[in-house]
CSV table of C-alpha atoms in Angstrom, one decimal:
chain,number,residue,atom,x,y,z
A,30,MET,CA,-2.2,-60.0,17.1
A,31,LEU,CA,-2.9,-64.0,17.0
A,32,GLY,CA,-1.1,-65.4,15.2
A,33,LEU,CA,-2.2,-67.2,11.7
A,34,GLY,CA,-2.0,-70.3,10.7
A,35,GLY,CA,0.0,-73.5,12.3
A,36,GLY,CA,2.0,-72.5,15.1
A,37,GLY,CA,6.1,-73.2,14.2
A,38,ALA,CA,5.7,-72.7,10.5
A,39,LYS,CA,8.8,-71.3,8.6
A,40,ASN,CA,7.5,-68.5,7.0
A,41,ALA,CA,4.7,-67.4,8.7
A,42,ALA,CA,2.1,-65.4,7.0
A,43,LYS,CA,2.9,-61.7,6.8
A,44,PRO,CA,-0.4,-59.6,8.7
A,45,SER,CA,-2.6,-58.4,6.8
A,46,PHE,CA,-5.0,-56.9,9.4
A,47,ILE,CA,-4.8,-52.0,8.6
A,48,SER,CA,-6.2,-50.0,11.4
A,49,TYR,CA,-8.5,-46.8,10.3
A,50,ILE,CA,-9.9,-44.4,11.2
A,51,THR,CA,-13.6,-45.2,11.8
A,52,PRO,CA,-16.7,-43.3,13.1
A,53,GLU,CA,-17.1,-44.7,16.4
A,54,GLU,CA,-14.3,-43.0,17.4
A,55,VAL,CA,-15.3,-40.0,17.6
A,56,GLY,CA,-18.9,-40.2,17.8
A,57,LYS,CA,-21.4,-41.4,15.2
A,58,ASP,CA,-23.7,-38.6,16.3
A,59,GLU,CA,-21.5,-35.9,16.5
A,60,LEU,CA,-20.6,-33.5,13.2
A,61,LEU,CA,-16.5,-32.7,13.8
A,62,GLY,CA,-15.5,-28.6,12.7
A,63,LYS,CA,-19.3,-28.2,13.7
A,64,ASN,CA,-18.3,-25.5,16.5
A,65,LEU,CA,-15.2,-23.8,14.4
A,66,ARG,CA,-15.4,-19.9,12.8
A,67,PRO,CA,-13.1,-19.6,10.4
A,68,SER,CA,-11.6,-16.3,10.8
A,69,LEU,CA,-11.9,-13.8,7.4
A,70,LEU,CA,-10.4,-11.2,6.3
A,71,PRO,CA,-12.5,-7.3,6.2
A,72,GLY,CA,-14.6,-8.2,2.7
A,73,GLU,CA,-14.0,-12.3,2.1
A,74,ASN,CA,-17.1,-14.1,2.0
A,75,LEU,CA,-17.6,-17.9,2.3
A,76,LEU,CA,-19.0,-20.7,0.1
A,77,CYS,CA,-19.3,-23.4,1.7
A,78,GLU,CA,-18.3,-25.8,4.4
A,79,ALA,CA,-18.3,-29.8,4.7
A,80,ASN,CA,-18.5,-31.0,9.0
A,81,SER,CA,-17.0,-34.3,9.6
A,82,VAL,CA,-14.1,-34.4,6.8
A,83,LEU,CA,-10.4,-35.9,7.2
A,84,LYS,CA,-7.4,-34.1,7.2
A,85,TYR,CA,-4.9,-36.8,6.0
A,86,ILE,CA,-1.7,-37.0,7.4
A,87,GLN,CA,1.3,-36.5,4.8
A,88,ASP,CA,4.0,-39.2,5.1
A,89,ASP,CA,1.9,-41.3,6.5
A,90,ILE,CA,0.9,-45.2,4.6
A,91,SER,CA,-1.0,-45.7,8.5
A,92,GLN,CA,-4.2,-43.8,6.7
A,93,GLN,CA,-5.1,-41.6,9.6
A,94,GLY,CA,-5.1,-38.0,10.2
A,95,VAL,CA,-7.2,-35.7,11.8
A,96,PHE,CA,-11.1,-34.9,11.8
A,97,GLY,CA,-12.4,-31.5,11.5
A,98,LYS,CA,-14.6,-29.0,8.8
A,99,LEU,CA,-13.4,-28.0,5.6
A,100,LEU,CA,-14.2,-24.9,3.8
A,101,CYS,CA,-13.7,-23.0,0.7
A,102,THR,CA,-14.2,-18.5,1.0
A,103,ASP,CA,-13.8,-16.4,-2.3
A,104,PHE,CA,-10.3,-16.0,-1.3
A,105,LYS,CA,-9.1,-19.2,0.0
A,106,ILE,CA,-9.5,-23.3,1.5
A,107,THR,CA,-9.2,-23.5,4.5
A,108,PHE,CA,-9.2,-26.7,7.3
A,109,LEU,CA,-10.2,-26.1,10.5
A,110,SER,CA,-9.6,-28.7,12.9
A,111,GLU,CA,-9.5,-29.1,17.0
A,112,GLU,CA,-7.4,-31.9,16.7
A,113,THR,CA,-3.8,-30.7,15.5
A,114,THR,CA,-0.7,-33.0,14.1
A,115,PRO,CA,3.1,-32.8,14.5
A,116,ALA,CA,3.0,-31.6,10.7
A,117,ASP,CA,0.8,-28.4,11.7
A,118,ALA,CA,2.5,-27.3,15.9
A,119,GLU,CA,5.9,-27.0,14.0
A,120,SER,CA,3.8,-24.2,10.7
A,121,PRO,CA,6.5,-24.2,8.2
A,122,PHE,CA,3.7,-21.5,6.1
A,123,LYS,CA,2.2,-19.5,7.5
A,124,ASN,CA,2.1,-15.0,7.2
A,125,LYS,CA,-0.2,-13.0,8.4
A,126,LEU,CA,-2.3,-13.9,6.0
A,127,LEU,CA,-1.9,-17.2,5.6
A,128,GLU,CA,-2.2,-20.5,8.3
A,129,GLU,CA,-1.3,-23.7,7.3
A,130,ASN,CA,-4.1,-25.7,6.1
A,131,ASP,CA,-4.7,-22.2,3.6
A,132,ILE,CA,-4.2,-23.2,0.3
A,133,PRO,CA,-5.2,-19.7,-1.7
A,134,LEU,CA,-7.8,-20.0,-4.9
A,135,PRO,CA,-4.9,-18.8,-7.4
A,136,CYS,CA,-2.4,-21.7,-6.5
A,137,VAL,CA,-4.7,-24.8,-7.2
A,138,ASP,CA,-3.1,-26.3,-9.9
A,139,CYS,CA,-5.2,-30.2,-10.5
A,140,ILE,CA,-7.3,-31.8,-8.4
A,141,TYR,CA,-8.4,-35.4,-7.9
A,142,GLY,CA,-11.4,-37.7,-6.7
A,143,VAL,CA,-10.8,-40.6,-5.7
A,144,PHE,CA,-14.1,-42.7,-6.4
A,145,ASP,CA,-12.4,-45.9,-5.2
A,146,GLU,CA,-9.3,-47.5,-4.2
A,147,LYS,CA,-7.5,-48.0,-7.3
A,148,LYS,CA,-7.7,-45.0,-9.7
A,149,LYS,CA,-8.0,-41.1,-9.3
A,150,THR,CA,-9.7,-39.2,-11.4
A,151,PRO,CA,-9.5,-35.3,-12.4
A,152,LEU,CA,-12.5,-32.9,-11.7
A,153,PHE,CA,-12.6,-31.2,-14.1
A,154,GLY,CA,-17.1,-30.1,-13.5
A,155,PRO,CA,-19.0,-30.5,-11.1
A,156,LEU,CA,-20.2,-34.3,-9.9
A,157,LYS,CA,-22.8,-36.4,-12.4
A,158,ASN,CA,-23.3,-38.7,-10.4
A,159,LYS,CA,-22.0,-40.4,-6.0
A,160,CYS,CA,-19.4,-38.3,-5.3
A,161,PRO,CA,-16.0,-39.4,-3.9
A,162,LYS,CA,-14.6,-40.9,-0.8
A,163,LYS,CA,-11.6,-38.5,-0.9
A,164,LEU,CA,-10.7,-34.7,-3.1
A,165,ILE,CA,-6.6,-34.5,-3.5
A,166,ILE,CA,-5.7,-31.2,-4.1
A,167,CYS,CA,-3.0,-30.6,-5.9
A,168,CYS,CA,-0.9,-26.9,-4.8
A,169,LYS,CA,1.3,-24.6,-7.9
A,170,ASP,CA,3.8,-24.4,-4.8
A,171,LEU,CA,4.2,-28.4,-4.4
A,172,ARG,CA,2.2,-28.9,-1.6
A,173,VAL,CA,-0.3,-31.4,-1.5
A,174,PHE,CA,-4.0,-32.4,0.3
A,175,HIS,CA,-5.2,-35.3,0.8
A,176,PHE,CA,-9.4,-34.7,2.8
A,177,GLY,CA,-11.4,-38.0,3.3
A,178,LEU,CA,-15.3,-37.5,2.2
A,179,LYS,CA,-16.6,-40.7,3.3
A,180,TYR,CA,-18.0,-39.8,6.8
A,181,THR,CA,-19.3,-36.0,6.0
A,182,LYS,CA,-22.2,-35.8,4.7
A,183,GLU,CA,-23.6,-36.6,1.5
A,184,GLU,CA,-25.1,-33.0,0.2
A,185,GLU,CA,-22.1,-31.7,2.5
A,186,ALA,CA,-19.6,-33.5,0.1
A,187,LYS,CA,-20.8,-32.3,-2.7
A,188,MET,CA,-21.6,-28.8,-2.2
A,189,ILE,CA,-18.2,-29.0,-1.0
A,190,VAL,CA,-17.0,-30.4,-3.8
A,191,ASN,CA,-18.4,-28.5,-7.0
A,192,GLY,CA,-17.6,-25.4,-4.8
A,193,ILE,CA,-14.3,-26.0,-4.6
A,194,VAL,CA,-14.0,-26.8,-8.7
A,195,HIS,CA,-16.2,-24.3,-9.5
A,196,HIS,CA,-13.6,-22.0,-7.8
A,197,CYS,CA,-10.5,-23.0,-8.1
A,198,LEU,CA,-10.9,-24.2,-12.4
A,199,SER,CA,-12.9,-21.6,-14.0
A,200,SER,CA,-11.4,-19.3,-16.0
A,201,LYS,CA,-14.5,-17.0,-15.6
A,202,GLN,CA,-14.4,-16.6,-11.1
A,203,LEU,CA,-10.9,-15.2,-11.5
A,204,LYS,CA,-12.6,-11.9,-11.4
A,205,LEU,CA,-15.4,-12.6,-9.1
A,206,LEU,CA,-12.1,-13.4,-6.8
A,207,PHE,CA,-12.0,-11.6,-2.6
A,208,LEU,CA,-8.2,-9.4,-4.1
A,209,PHE,CA,-10.3,-8.3,-6.9
A,210,SER,CA,-13.5,-6.6,-5.3
A,211,TYR,CA,-11.6,-6.0,-1.7
A,212,ALA,CA,-9.5,-3.6,-3.9
A,213,GLU,CA,-12.3,-1.7,-4.6
A,214,ALA,CA,-14.3,-1.8,-1.6
A,215,THR,CA,-10.8,-0.7,-0.3
A,216,SER,CA,-10.9,3.1,-2.2
A,217,ASN,CA,-14.2,3.1,-2.0
A,218,SER,CA,-14.4,3.2,2.3
A,219,ARG,CA,-11.2,5.5,2.0
A,220,GLY,CA,-12.8,7.7,-0.1
A,221,VAL,CA,-9.6,7.6,-2.7
A,222,CYS,CA,-11.2,9.0,-6.0
A,223,GLU,CA,-10.2,7.0,-9.4
A,224,LYS,CA,-7.7,10.2,-10.2
A,225,SER,CA,-5.7,8.5,-7.9
A,226,GLU,CA,-3.9,6.1,-10.0
A,227,THR,CA,-0.4,5.7,-11.0
A,228,VAL,CA,1.3,8.4,-12.6
A,229,MET,CA,2.7,7.3,-15.8
A,230,PHE,CA,4.0,11.2,-17.2
A,231,ASN,CA,2.1,10.2,-20.5
A,232,THR,CA,0.7,14.3,-20.8
A,233,MET,CA,1.8,17.5,-19.8
A,234,LYS,CA,0.1,17.9,-17.4
A,235,ASP,CA,1.9,14.9,-15.3
A,236,TRP,CA,5.2,16.2,-15.7
A,237,ARG,CA,3.9,19.7,-14.2
A,238,MET,CA,2.7,17.7,-10.8
A,239,GLU,CA,5.7,16.3,-10.7
A,240,LEU,CA,8.3,18.9,-11.1
A,241,ASP,CA,6.1,21.3,-8.8
A,242,ARG,CA,6.6,18.7,-6.1
A,243,THR,CA,9.7,17.9,-6.7
A,244,LYS,CA,10.0,22.4,-6.6
A,245,GLY,CA,12.5,21.3,-9.8
A,246,ASN,CA,10.2,23.8,-11.5
A,247,LEU,CA,12.0,26.8,-10.9
A,248,THR,CA,15.4,25.5,-13.0
A,249,TYR,CA,13.8,23.3,-15.4
A,250,ARG,CA,11.0,23.0,-17.9
A,251,VAL,CA,8.7,20.5,-20.1
A,252,SER,CA,8.6,20.2,-23.3
A,253,SER,CA,5.8,18.8,-26.4
A,254,ALA,CA,8.5,19.7,-29.0
A,255,ASN,CA,8.3,16.1,-29.6
A,256,GLU,CA,4.1,15.9,-29.6
A,257,CYS,CA,2.8,13.2,-31.6
A,258,TYR,CA,6.8,11.9,-32.2
A,259,LYS,CA,7.3,14.1,-34.6
A,260,ILE,CA,10.9,14.7,-33.5
A,261,SER,CA,11.6,10.9,-32.5
A,262,GLU,CA,9.6,7.5,-32.0
A,263,ARG,CA,11.9,6.4,-29.6
A,264,LEU,CA,11.1,9.4,-27.4
A,265,PRO,CA,7.7,9.6,-25.2
A,266,GLN,CA,5.5,12.8,-26.3
A,267,TYR,CA,7.0,15.2,-22.9
A,268,PHE,CA,9.5,15.2,-21.2
A,269,VAL,CA,11.5,17.6,-18.8
A,270,VAL,CA,15.3,19.9,-20.1
A,271,PRO,CA,16.2,22.5,-18.3
A,272,GLY,CA,14.9,26.5,-18.5
A,273,SER,CA,16.9,27.9,-21.3
A,274,VAL,CA,16.8,25.0,-23.3
A,275,SER,CA,14.0,26.1,-26.5
A,276,ASP,CA,11.8,24.0,-28.2
A,277,THR,CA,13.3,25.4,-31.9
A,278,ASN,CA,17.2,24.4,-30.2
A,279,ILE,CA,15.4,20.0,-29.8
A,280,GLU,CA,13.9,20.6,-33.0
A,281,GLN,CA,16.7,21.1,-34.9
A,282,GLN,CA,18.8,17.9,-33.4
A,283,LYS,CA,15.7,16.1,-35.1
A,284,GLY,CA,16.9,12.6,-37.4
A,285,LYS,CA,20.2,13.3,-35.7
A,286,GLY,CA,19.2,11.8,-31.7
A,287,ILE,CA,18.9,14.2,-28.7
A,288,PRO,CA,22.3,14.5,-27.2
A,289,VAL,CA,22.8,14.5,-23.6
A,290,SER,CA,26.1,16.2,-22.1
A,291,ILE,CA,28.6,15.3,-19.0
A,292,LYS,CA,29.4,16.6,-16.4
A,293,TYR,CA,32.7,16.2,-14.5
A,294,PHE,CA,33.1,16.8,-10.2
A,295,SER,CA,36.3,17.2,-9.1
A,296,VAL,CA,35.6,17.4,-5.7
A,297,PHE,CA,34.1,13.5,-6.5
A,298,ASN,CA,37.0,12.4,-8.9
A,299,LYS,CA,34.4,10.4,-10.7
A,300,MET,CA,31.7,10.8,-14.0
A,301,LEU,CA,28.2,11.2,-13.4
A,302,LEU,CA,25.9,10.4,-17.5
A,303,SER,CA,23.3,13.0,-16.8
A,304,ASN,CA,20.0,11.2,-18.1
A,305,LYS,CA,18.5,14.9,-18.8
A,306,VAL,CA,18.3,16.6,-22.4
A,307,TYR,CA,20.5,18.8,-23.5
A,308,ALA,CA,20.8,21.5,-26.9
A,309,SER,CA,24.7,20.9,-27.9
A,310,VAL,CA,24.4,24.7,-28.6
A,311,HIS,CA,23.9,24.8,-24.9
A,312,SER,CA,26.9,25.2,-22.5
A,313,VAL,CA,26.8,23.4,-19.4
């Protein structure tokens, strides 16, 4: 770089030239990233995309970055590029579902648009007038992504910005997330009926099925003495008791609480507190 001012000056002016990546360095007519294809999970749908997006390298004051394609699906925001950076090569954030440049939609905390170099504007809805030159995505896991849209076609830039804001910040879109629809599709594809839900043991049938599964029906039975919570509101309506304990024995304890027994096993030399219900008249 040539010196500024007269020769031999004691306080020479600091160089003010900053080098930026320009379209000439990558080719004006080439849409960077147009041939890249995302790796989608089964059932995941692509919503919108934009080519020639510049992802700025974090912690780099020279505003350098890599060009690629920015996409938004019903599961995540992802950036694809044929170039690699040292940070991406290390891949500190990567698993079987997400890559280093993937952002799950529920992980997005706030989105900013930079329309000029002076300030950034939070985005809450669709763009009305011009498109921002830079898109900043702040994540709930403390990651921050900076995407440059200066060299992106205006219609593609508006589409990707509106798509990201709409699907990340709109509470009504939560039910449209990929994971919910994917779970339903998986259940239907496997032929799982609606009855295959988590057993909550709220009915006598649930307890009987559990006793049949564990072969506990030989010594235990299901009691309905507390049906409609007529004995105690702290106990479930149906629970398991030893087969020798009748509902009459349990009803006699109304207002007194249901007693439990403590078994002592000398072989193991320790006390075990049984969580099963015993009547006080029952000899253990």
